[in-house]
mmCIF file with all atom_site columns, C-alpha atoms in Angstrom:
data_model
loop_
_atom_site.group_PDB
_atom_site.id
_atom_site.type_symbol
_atom_site.label_atom_id
_atom_site.label_alt_id
_atom_site.label_comp_id
_atom_site.label_asym_id
_atom_site.label_entity_id
_atom_site.label_seq_id
_atom_site.pdbx_PDB_ins_code
_atom_site.Cartn_x
_atom_site.Cartn_y
_atom_site.Cartn_z
_atom_site.occupancy
_atom_site.B_iso_or_equiv
_atom_site.pdbx_formal_charge
_atom_site.auth_seq_id
_atom_site.auth_comp_id
_atom_site.auth_asym_id
_atom_site.auth_atom_id
_atom_site.pdbx_PDB_model_num
ATOM 1   C CA . GLU A 1 1   ? -8.178  8.873   9.743  1.00 95.00 ? 161 GLU A CA 1
ATOM 2   C CA . LEU A 1 2   ? -4.798  7.359   10.523 1.00 96.00 ? 162 LEU A CA 1
ATOM 3   C CA . THR A 1 3   ? -3.370  9.085   7.469  1.00 94.00 ? 163 THR A CA 1
ATOM 4   C CA . LYS A 1 4   ? -5.362  12.318  7.330  1.00 96.00 ? 164 LYS A CA 1
ATOM 5   C CA . THR A 1 5   ? -5.570  13.155  11.024 1.00 96.00 ? 165 THR A CA 1
ATOM 6   C CA . TYR A 1 6   ? -2.425  11.610  12.453 1.00 97.00 ? 166 TYR A CA 1
ATOM 7   C CA . GLY A 1 7   ? -0.039  11.730  9.483  1.00 95.00 ? 167 GLY A CA 1
ATOM 8   C CA . TRP A 1 8   ? 0.655   8.019   8.930  1.00 95.00 ? 168 TRP A CA 1
ATOM 9   C CA . LEU A 1 9   ? 2.699   7.837   5.710  1.00 93.00 ? 169 LEU A CA 1
ATOM 10  C CA . SER A 1 10  ? 3.289   4.117   5.357  1.00 90.00 ? 170 SER A CA 1
ATOM 11  C CA . SER A 1 11  ? 0.943   1.467   4.028  1.00 88.00 ? 171 SER A CA 1
ATOM 12  C CA . GLY A 1 12  ? -2.395  0.984   5.738  1.00 91.00 ? 172 GLY A CA 1
ATOM 13  C CA . GLY A 1 13  ? -2.061  -2.774  5.367  1.00 92.00 ? 173 GLY A CA 1
ATOM 14  C CA . ASN A 1 14  ? 1.001   -3.528  7.454  1.00 94.00 ? 174 ASN A CA 1
ATOM 15  C CA . ILE A 1 15  ? 1.382   -4.631  11.078 1.00 97.00 ? 175 ILE A CA 1
ATOM 16  C CA . PRO A 1 16  ? 2.316   -1.197  12.474 1.00 97.00 ? 176 PRO A CA 1
ATOM 17  C CA . ALA A 1 17  ? -0.748  0.357   10.798 1.00 97.00 ? 177 ALA A CA 1
ATOM 18  C CA . ALA A 1 18  ? -2.969  -2.419  12.169 1.00 98.00 ? 178 ALA A CA 1
ATOM 19  C CA . TYR A 1 19  ? -1.669  -1.767  15.692 1.00 98.00 ? 179 TYR A CA 1
ATOM 20  C CA . LEU A 1 20  ? -2.218  1.995   15.363 1.00 98.00 ? 180 LEU A CA 1
ATOM 21  C CA . THR A 1 21  ? -5.719  1.433   13.994 1.00 98.00 ? 181 THR A CA 1
ATOM 22  C CA . GLY A 1 22  ? -6.482  -0.853  16.937 1.00 98.00 ? 182 GLY A CA 1
ATOM 23  C CA . LEU A 1 23  ? -5.082  1.727   19.360 1.00 98.00 ? 183 LEU A CA 1
ATOM 24  C CA . LEU A 1 24  ? -7.228  4.447   17.808 1.00 98.00 ? 184 LEU A CA 1
ATOM 25  C CA . CYS A 1 25  ? -10.312 2.220   17.894 1.00 98.00 ? 185 CYS A CA 1
ATOM 26  C CA . GLY A 1 26  ? -9.625  1.239   21.506 1.00 98.00 ? 186 GLY A CA 1
ATOM 27  C CA . LEU A 1 27  ? -9.175  4.846   22.634 1.00 97.00 ? 187 LEU A CA 1
ATOM 28  C CA . LYS A 1 28  ? -12.439 5.801   20.916 1.00 97.00 ? 188 LYS A CA 1
ATOM 29  C CA . ALA A 1 29  ? -14.159 2.862   22.603 1.00 97.00 ? 189 ALA A CA 1
ATOM 30  C CA . ILE A 1 30  ? -12.844 3.897   26.025 1.00 97.00 ? 190 ILE A CA 1
ATOM 31  C CA . ALA A 1 31  ? -13.932 7.504   25.377 1.00 95.00 ? 191 ALA A CA 1
ATOM 32  C CA . ASN A 1 32  ? -17.433 6.190   24.680 1.00 96.00 ? 192 ASN A CA 1
ATOM 33  C CA . GLY A 1 33  ? -17.616 4.062   27.810 1.00 96.00 ? 193 GLY A CA 1
ATOM 34  C CA . VAL A 1 34  ? -16.704 0.677   26.324 1.00 97.00 ? 194 VAL A CA 1
ATOM 35  C CA . LYS A 1 35  ? -14.629 -1.278  28.836 1.00 97.00 ? 195 LYS A CA 1
ATOM 36  C CA . THR A 1 36  ? -14.642 -4.819  27.446 1.00 98.00 ? 196 THR A CA 1
ATOM 37  C CA . ALA A 1 37  ? -14.828 -6.383  24.003 1.00 97.00 ? 197 ALA A CA 1
ATOM 38  C CA . PHE A 1 38  ? -14.447 -9.753  22.327 1.00 97.00 ? 198 PHE A CA 1
ATOM 39  C CA . LEU A 1 39  ? -12.439 -10.581 19.218 1.00 96.00 ? 199 LEU A CA 1
ATOM 40  C CA . ASP A 1 40  ? -14.306 -12.599 16.615 1.00 94.00 ? 200 ASP A CA 1
ATOM 41  C CA . VAL A 1 41  ? -12.090 -13.805 13.776 1.00 89.00 ? 201 VAL A CA 1
ATOM 42  C CA . GLY A 1 42  ? -15.041 -15.451 12.077 1.00 89.00 ? 202 GLY A CA 1
ATOM 43  C CA . LEU A 1 43  ? -14.275 -18.494 9.990  1.00 90.00 ? 203 LEU A CA 1
ATOM 44  C CA . HIS A 1 44  ? -10.590 -17.601 9.612  1.00 85.00 ? 204 HIS A CA 1
ATOM 45  C CA . ILE A 1 45  ? -7.997  -19.799 11.243 1.00 90.00 ? 205 ILE A CA 1
ATOM 46  C CA . PRO A 1 46  ? -6.089  -17.569 13.654 1.00 91.00 ? 206 PRO A CA 1
ATOM 47  C CA . SER A 1 47  ? -2.388  -17.286 12.815 1.00 94.00 ? 207 SER A CA 1
ATOM 48  C CA . LYS A 1 48  ? 0.143   -16.031 15.307 1.00 94.00 ? 208 LYS A CA 1
ATOM 49  C CA . GLY A 1 49  ? 1.426   -12.520 14.756 1.00 94.00 ? 209 GLY A CA 1
ATOM 50  C CA . THR A 1 50  ? -0.973  -11.430 12.015 1.00 95.00 ? 210 THR A CA 1
ATOM 51  C CA . ARG A 1 51  ? -2.490  -7.976  11.530 1.00 95.00 ? 211 ARG A CA 1
ATOM 52  C CA . VAL A 1 52  ? -5.677  -8.860  13.363 1.00 96.00 ? 212 VAL A CA 1
ATOM 53  C CA . PHE A 1 53  ? -3.651  -9.625  16.477 1.00 97.00 ? 213 PHE A CA 1
ATOM 54  C CA . ALA A 1 54  ? -1.619  -6.443  16.037 1.00 98.00 ? 214 ALA A CA 1
ATOM 55  C CA . ALA A 1 55  ? -4.912  -4.537  15.999 1.00 97.00 ? 215 ALA A CA 1
ATOM 56  C CA . LEU A 1 56  ? -6.018  -6.484  19.079 1.00 98.00 ? 216 LEU A CA 1
ATOM 57  C CA . LYS A 1 57  ? -2.802  -5.437  20.843 1.00 98.00 ? 217 LYS A CA 1
ATOM 58  C CA . GLY A 1 58  ? -3.610  -1.803  20.041 1.00 98.00 ? 218 GLY A CA 1
ATOM 59  C CA . VAL A 1 59  ? -7.116  -2.138  21.492 1.00 98.00 ? 219 VAL A CA 1
ATOM 60  C CA . VAL A 1 60  ? -5.742  -3.786  24.640 1.00 98.00 ? 220 VAL A CA 1
ATOM 61  C CA . ASP A 1 61  ? -3.017  -1.150  25.008 1.00 98.00 ? 221 ASP A CA 1
ATOM 62  C CA . ALA A 1 62  ? -5.735  1.509   24.830 1.00 98.00 ? 222 ALA A CA 1
ATOM 63  C CA . GLY A 1 63  ? -7.289  -0.005  27.937 1.00 97.00 ? 223 GLY A CA 1
ATOM 64  C CA . VAL A 1 64  ? -10.101 -2.176  26.591 1.00 98.00 ? 224 VAL A CA 1
ATOM 65  C CA . GLU A 1 65  ? -10.265 -5.590  28.223 1.00 98.00 ? 225 GLU A CA 1
ATOM 66  C CA . VAL A 1 66  ? -10.299 -8.307  25.574 1.00 98.00 ? 226 VAL A CA 1
ATOM 67  C CA . PRO A 1 67  ? -9.784  -11.978 26.455 1.00 97.00 ? 227 PRO A CA 1
ATOM 68  C CA . HIS A 1 68  ? -6.829  -13.248 24.425 1.00 96.00 ? 228 HIS A CA 1
ATOM 69  C CA . SER A 1 69  ? -3.638  -15.240 24.497 1.00 93.00 ? 229 SER A CA 1
ATOM 70  C CA . ASP A 1 70  ? -0.420  -13.221 24.454 1.00 95.00 ? 230 ASP A CA 1
ATOM 71  C CA . ASP A 1 71  ? 1.067   -16.028 22.358 1.00 95.00 ? 231 ASP A CA 1
ATOM 72  C CA . MET A 1 72  ? -0.888  -14.741 19.337 1.00 96.00 ? 232 MET A CA 1
ATOM 73  C CA . ILE A 1 73  ? 0.292   -11.114 19.612 1.00 97.00 ? 233 ILE A CA 1
ATOM 74  C CA . PRO A 1 74  ? 3.152   -10.013 17.330 1.00 97.00 ? 234 PRO A CA 1
ATOM 75  C CA . ASP A 1 75  ? 6.297   -9.040  19.204 1.00 96.00 ? 235 ASP A CA 1
ATOM 76  C CA . GLU A 1 76  ? 7.152   -5.376  19.762 1.00 96.00 ? 236 GLU A CA 1
ATOM 77  C CA . SER A 1 77  ? 9.751   -5.336  16.986 1.00 96.00 ? 237 SER A CA 1
ATOM 78  C CA . ARG A 1 78  ? 7.108   -6.289  14.406 1.00 97.00 ? 238 ARG A CA 1
ATOM 79  C CA . ILE A 1 79  ? 4.514   -3.915  15.843 1.00 98.00 ? 239 ILE A CA 1
ATOM 80  C CA . SER A 1 80  ? 6.950   -1.003  15.582 1.00 97.00 ? 240 SER A CA 1
ATOM 81  C CA . GLY A 1 81  ? 8.026   -1.973  12.048 1.00 95.00 ? 241 GLY A CA 1
ATOM 82  C CA . LYS A 1 82  ? 11.582  -3.158  12.677 1.00 95.00 ? 242 LYS A CA 1
ATOM 83  C CA . HIS A 1 83  ? 10.925  -6.113  10.374 1.00 93.00 ? 243 HIS A CA 1
ATOM 84  C CA . ILE A 1 84  ? 10.136  -3.644  7.582  1.00 89.00 ? 244 ILE A CA 1
ATOM 85  C CA . VAL A 1 85  ? 13.419  -1.814  8.206  1.00 90.00 ? 245 VAL A CA 1
ATOM 86  C CA . ALA A 1 86  ? 15.283  -5.139  8.058  1.00 91.00 ? 246 ALA A CA 1
ATOM 87  C CA . TYR A 1 87  ? 13.586  -5.977  4.740  1.00 89.00 ? 247 TYR A CA 1
ATOM 88  C CA . CYS A 1 88  ? 14.453  -2.538  3.349  1.00 86.00 ? 248 CYS A CA 1
ATOM 89  C CA . ASN A 1 89  ? 18.063  -2.949  4.377  1.00 86.00 ? 249 ASN A CA 1
ATOM 90  C CA . GLN A 1 90  ? 18.121  -6.314  2.648  1.00 87.00 ? 250 GLN A CA 1
ATOM 91  C CA . LEU A 1 91  ? 16.767  -4.810  -0.587 1.00 85.00 ? 251 LEU A CA 1
ATOM 92  C CA . SER A 1 92  ? 18.782  -1.598  -0.458 1.00 81.00 ? 252 SER A CA 1
ATOM 93  C CA . SER A 1 93  ? 21.763  -3.237  -2.173 1.00 83.00 ? 253 SER A CA 1
ATOM 94  C CA . ASP A 1 94  ? 19.637  -3.480  -5.344 1.00 86.00 ? 254 ASP A CA 1
ATOM 95  C CA . HIS A 1 95  ? 18.534  0.104   -5.903 1.00 83.00 ? 255 HIS A CA 1
ATOM 96  C CA . GLU A 1 96  ? 16.155  -0.758  -8.757 1.00 89.00 ? 256 GLU A CA 1
ATOM 97  C CA . ILE A 1 97  ? 14.168  -3.351  -6.784 1.00 88.00 ? 257 ILE A CA 1
ATOM 98  C CA . TYR A 1 98  ? 14.151  -1.085  -3.710 1.00 84.00 ? 258 TYR A CA 1
ATOM 99  C CA . GLN A 1 99  ? 12.706  1.788   -5.765 1.00 85.00 ? 259 GLN A CA 1
ATOM 100 C CA . GLN A 1 100 ? 10.171  -0.508  -7.429 1.00 86.00 ? 260 GLN A CA 1
ATOM 101 C CA . ARG A 1 101 ? 8.883   -2.080  -4.191 1.00 84.00 ? 261 ARG A CA 1
ATOM 102 C CA . PHE A 1 102 ? 8.689   1.148   -2.197 1.00 82.00 ? 262 PHE A CA 1
ATOM 103 C CA . SER A 1 103 ? 8.023   3.827   -4.827 1.00 83.00 ? 263 SER A CA 1
ATOM 104 C CA . ARG A 1 104 ? 4.733   4.998   -3.313 1.00 80.00 ? 264 ARG A CA 1
ATOM 105 C CA . LEU A 1 105 ? 6.197   5.315   0.149  1.00 79.00 ? 265 LEU A CA 1
ATOM 106 C CA . LEU A 1 106 ? 9.307   7.040   -1.118 1.00 81.00 ? 266 LEU A CA 1
ATOM 107 C CA . ARG A 1 107 ? 7.094   9.583   -2.944 1.00 84.00 ? 267 ARG A CA 1
ATOM 108 C CA . SER A 1 108 ? 5.278   10.284  0.330  1.00 83.00 ? 268 SER A CA 1
ATOM 109 C CA . GLY A 1 109 ? 8.583   11.380  1.849  1.00 84.00 ? 269 GLY A CA 1
ATOM 110 C CA . LEU A 1 110 ? 8.934   8.473   4.251  1.00 84.00 ? 270 LEU A CA 1
ATOM 111 C CA . HIS A 1 111 ? 12.323  6.824   4.287  1.00 78.00 ? 271 HIS A CA 1
ATOM 112 C CA . LEU A 1 112 ? 11.555  3.255   5.244  1.00 77.00 ? 272 LEU A CA 1
ATOM 113 C CA . GLU A 1 113 ? 14.608  3.087   7.425  1.00 81.00 ? 273 GLU A CA 1
ATOM 114 C CA . ASP A 1 114 ? 12.771  5.649   9.608  1.00 89.00 ? 274 ASP A CA 1
ATOM 115 C CA . ILE A 1 115 ? 9.470   3.754   9.856  1.00 92.00 ? 275 ILE A CA 1
ATOM 116 C CA . THR A 1 116 ? 10.021  2.780   13.497 1.00 95.00 ? 276 THR A CA 1
ATOM 117 C CA . ASP A 1 117 ? 10.536  6.414   14.511 1.00 96.00 ? 277 ASP A CA 1
ATOM 118 C CA . HIS A 1 118 ? 7.527   7.387   12.397 1.00 95.00 ? 278 HIS A CA 1
ATOM 119 C CA . PHE A 1 119 ? 5.447   4.689   14.129 1.00 97.00 ? 279 PHE A CA 1
ATOM 120 C CA . TYR A 1 120 ? 6.260   6.050   17.592 1.00 98.00 ? 280 TYR A CA 1
ATOM 121 C CA . LYS A 1 121 ? 5.637   9.634   16.451 1.00 97.00 ? 281 LYS A CA 1
ATOM 122 C CA . VAL A 1 122 ? 2.156   8.772   15.120 1.00 98.00 ? 282 VAL A CA 1
ATOM 123 C CA . LYS A 1 123 ? 1.417   6.666   18.213 1.00 98.00 ? 283 LYS A CA 1
ATOM 124 C CA . GLY A 1 124 ? 2.292   9.681   20.353 1.00 97.00 ? 284 GLY A CA 1
ATOM 125 C CA . LYS A 1 125 ? -0.019  11.914  18.315 1.00 97.00 ? 285 LYS A CA 1
ATOM 126 C CA . ILE A 1 126 ? -2.891  9.464   18.741 1.00 97.00 ? 286 ILE A CA 1
ATOM 127 C CA . THR A 1 127 ? -2.467  9.035   22.487 1.00 97.00 ? 287 THR A CA 1
ATOM 128 C CA . SER A 1 128 ? -1.912  12.739  23.138 1.00 96.00 ? 288 SER A CA 1
ATOM 129 C CA . SER A 1 129 ? -5.035  13.674  21.166 1.00 95.00 ? 289 SER A CA 1
ATOM 130 C CA . PHE A 1 130 ? -7.094  11.495  23.479 1.00 91.00 ? 290 PHE A CA 1
ATOM 131 C CA . ASP A 1 131 ? -5.283  12.806  26.558 1.00 87.00 ? 291 ASP A CA 1
ATOM 132 C CA . LYS A 1 132 ? -6.329  16.322  25.475 1.00 75.00 ? 292 LYS A CA 1
ATOM 133 C CA . ARG A 1 133 ? -9.933  15.212  24.971 1.00 72.00 ? 293 ARG A CA 1
ATOM 134 C CA . LYS A 1 134 ? -9.934  13.554  28.361 1.00 68.00 ? 294 LYS A CA 1
ATOM 135 C CA . GLY A 1 135 ? -8.591  16.736  29.973 1.00 60.00 ? 295 GLY A CA 1
ATOM 136 C CA . GLN A 1 136 ? -11.269 18.858  28.306 1.00 63.00 ? 296 GLN A CA 1
ATOM 137 C CA . LYS A 1 137 ? -14.059 16.596  29.595 1.00 62.00 ? 297 LYS A CA 1
ATOM 138 C CA . GLU A 1 138 ? -12.668 16.722  33.156 1.00 58.00 ? 298 GLU A CA 1
ATOM 139 C CA . GLU A 1 139 ? -12.633 20.549  33.087 1.00 54.00 ? 299 GLU A CA 1
ATOM 140 C CA . THR A 1 140 ? -16.333 20.816  32.208 1.00 49.00 ? 300 THR A CA 1
#
């Protein structure tokens, strides 16, 4: 859904995608009357700044109350993909390795240096689609 409906071009397994997935899930939960939730990481040892906590941040930003420690949440620069841009800039001096590591994304038309802008664009699409739904429900 993140890709097909909202146009996410990057990997579905990175921190920005996890945040956007959490945001989408949280907005759907709110739309269905869910106000609180609990994160269960199962038998995994929680590690600061991982994808699960990026997804949690998305759910919380959507408005769902979830008990958590802000210490575990990735910082905004990682959520928006600035760490990916920094890695791309580091690899860009070796064109062959850059092409090899990011060939799929480059074929999709996404320049990795633009991933932060792409993140905010997709985030805007997600939030505005739920704002429209909310407005339609209030009119009826």
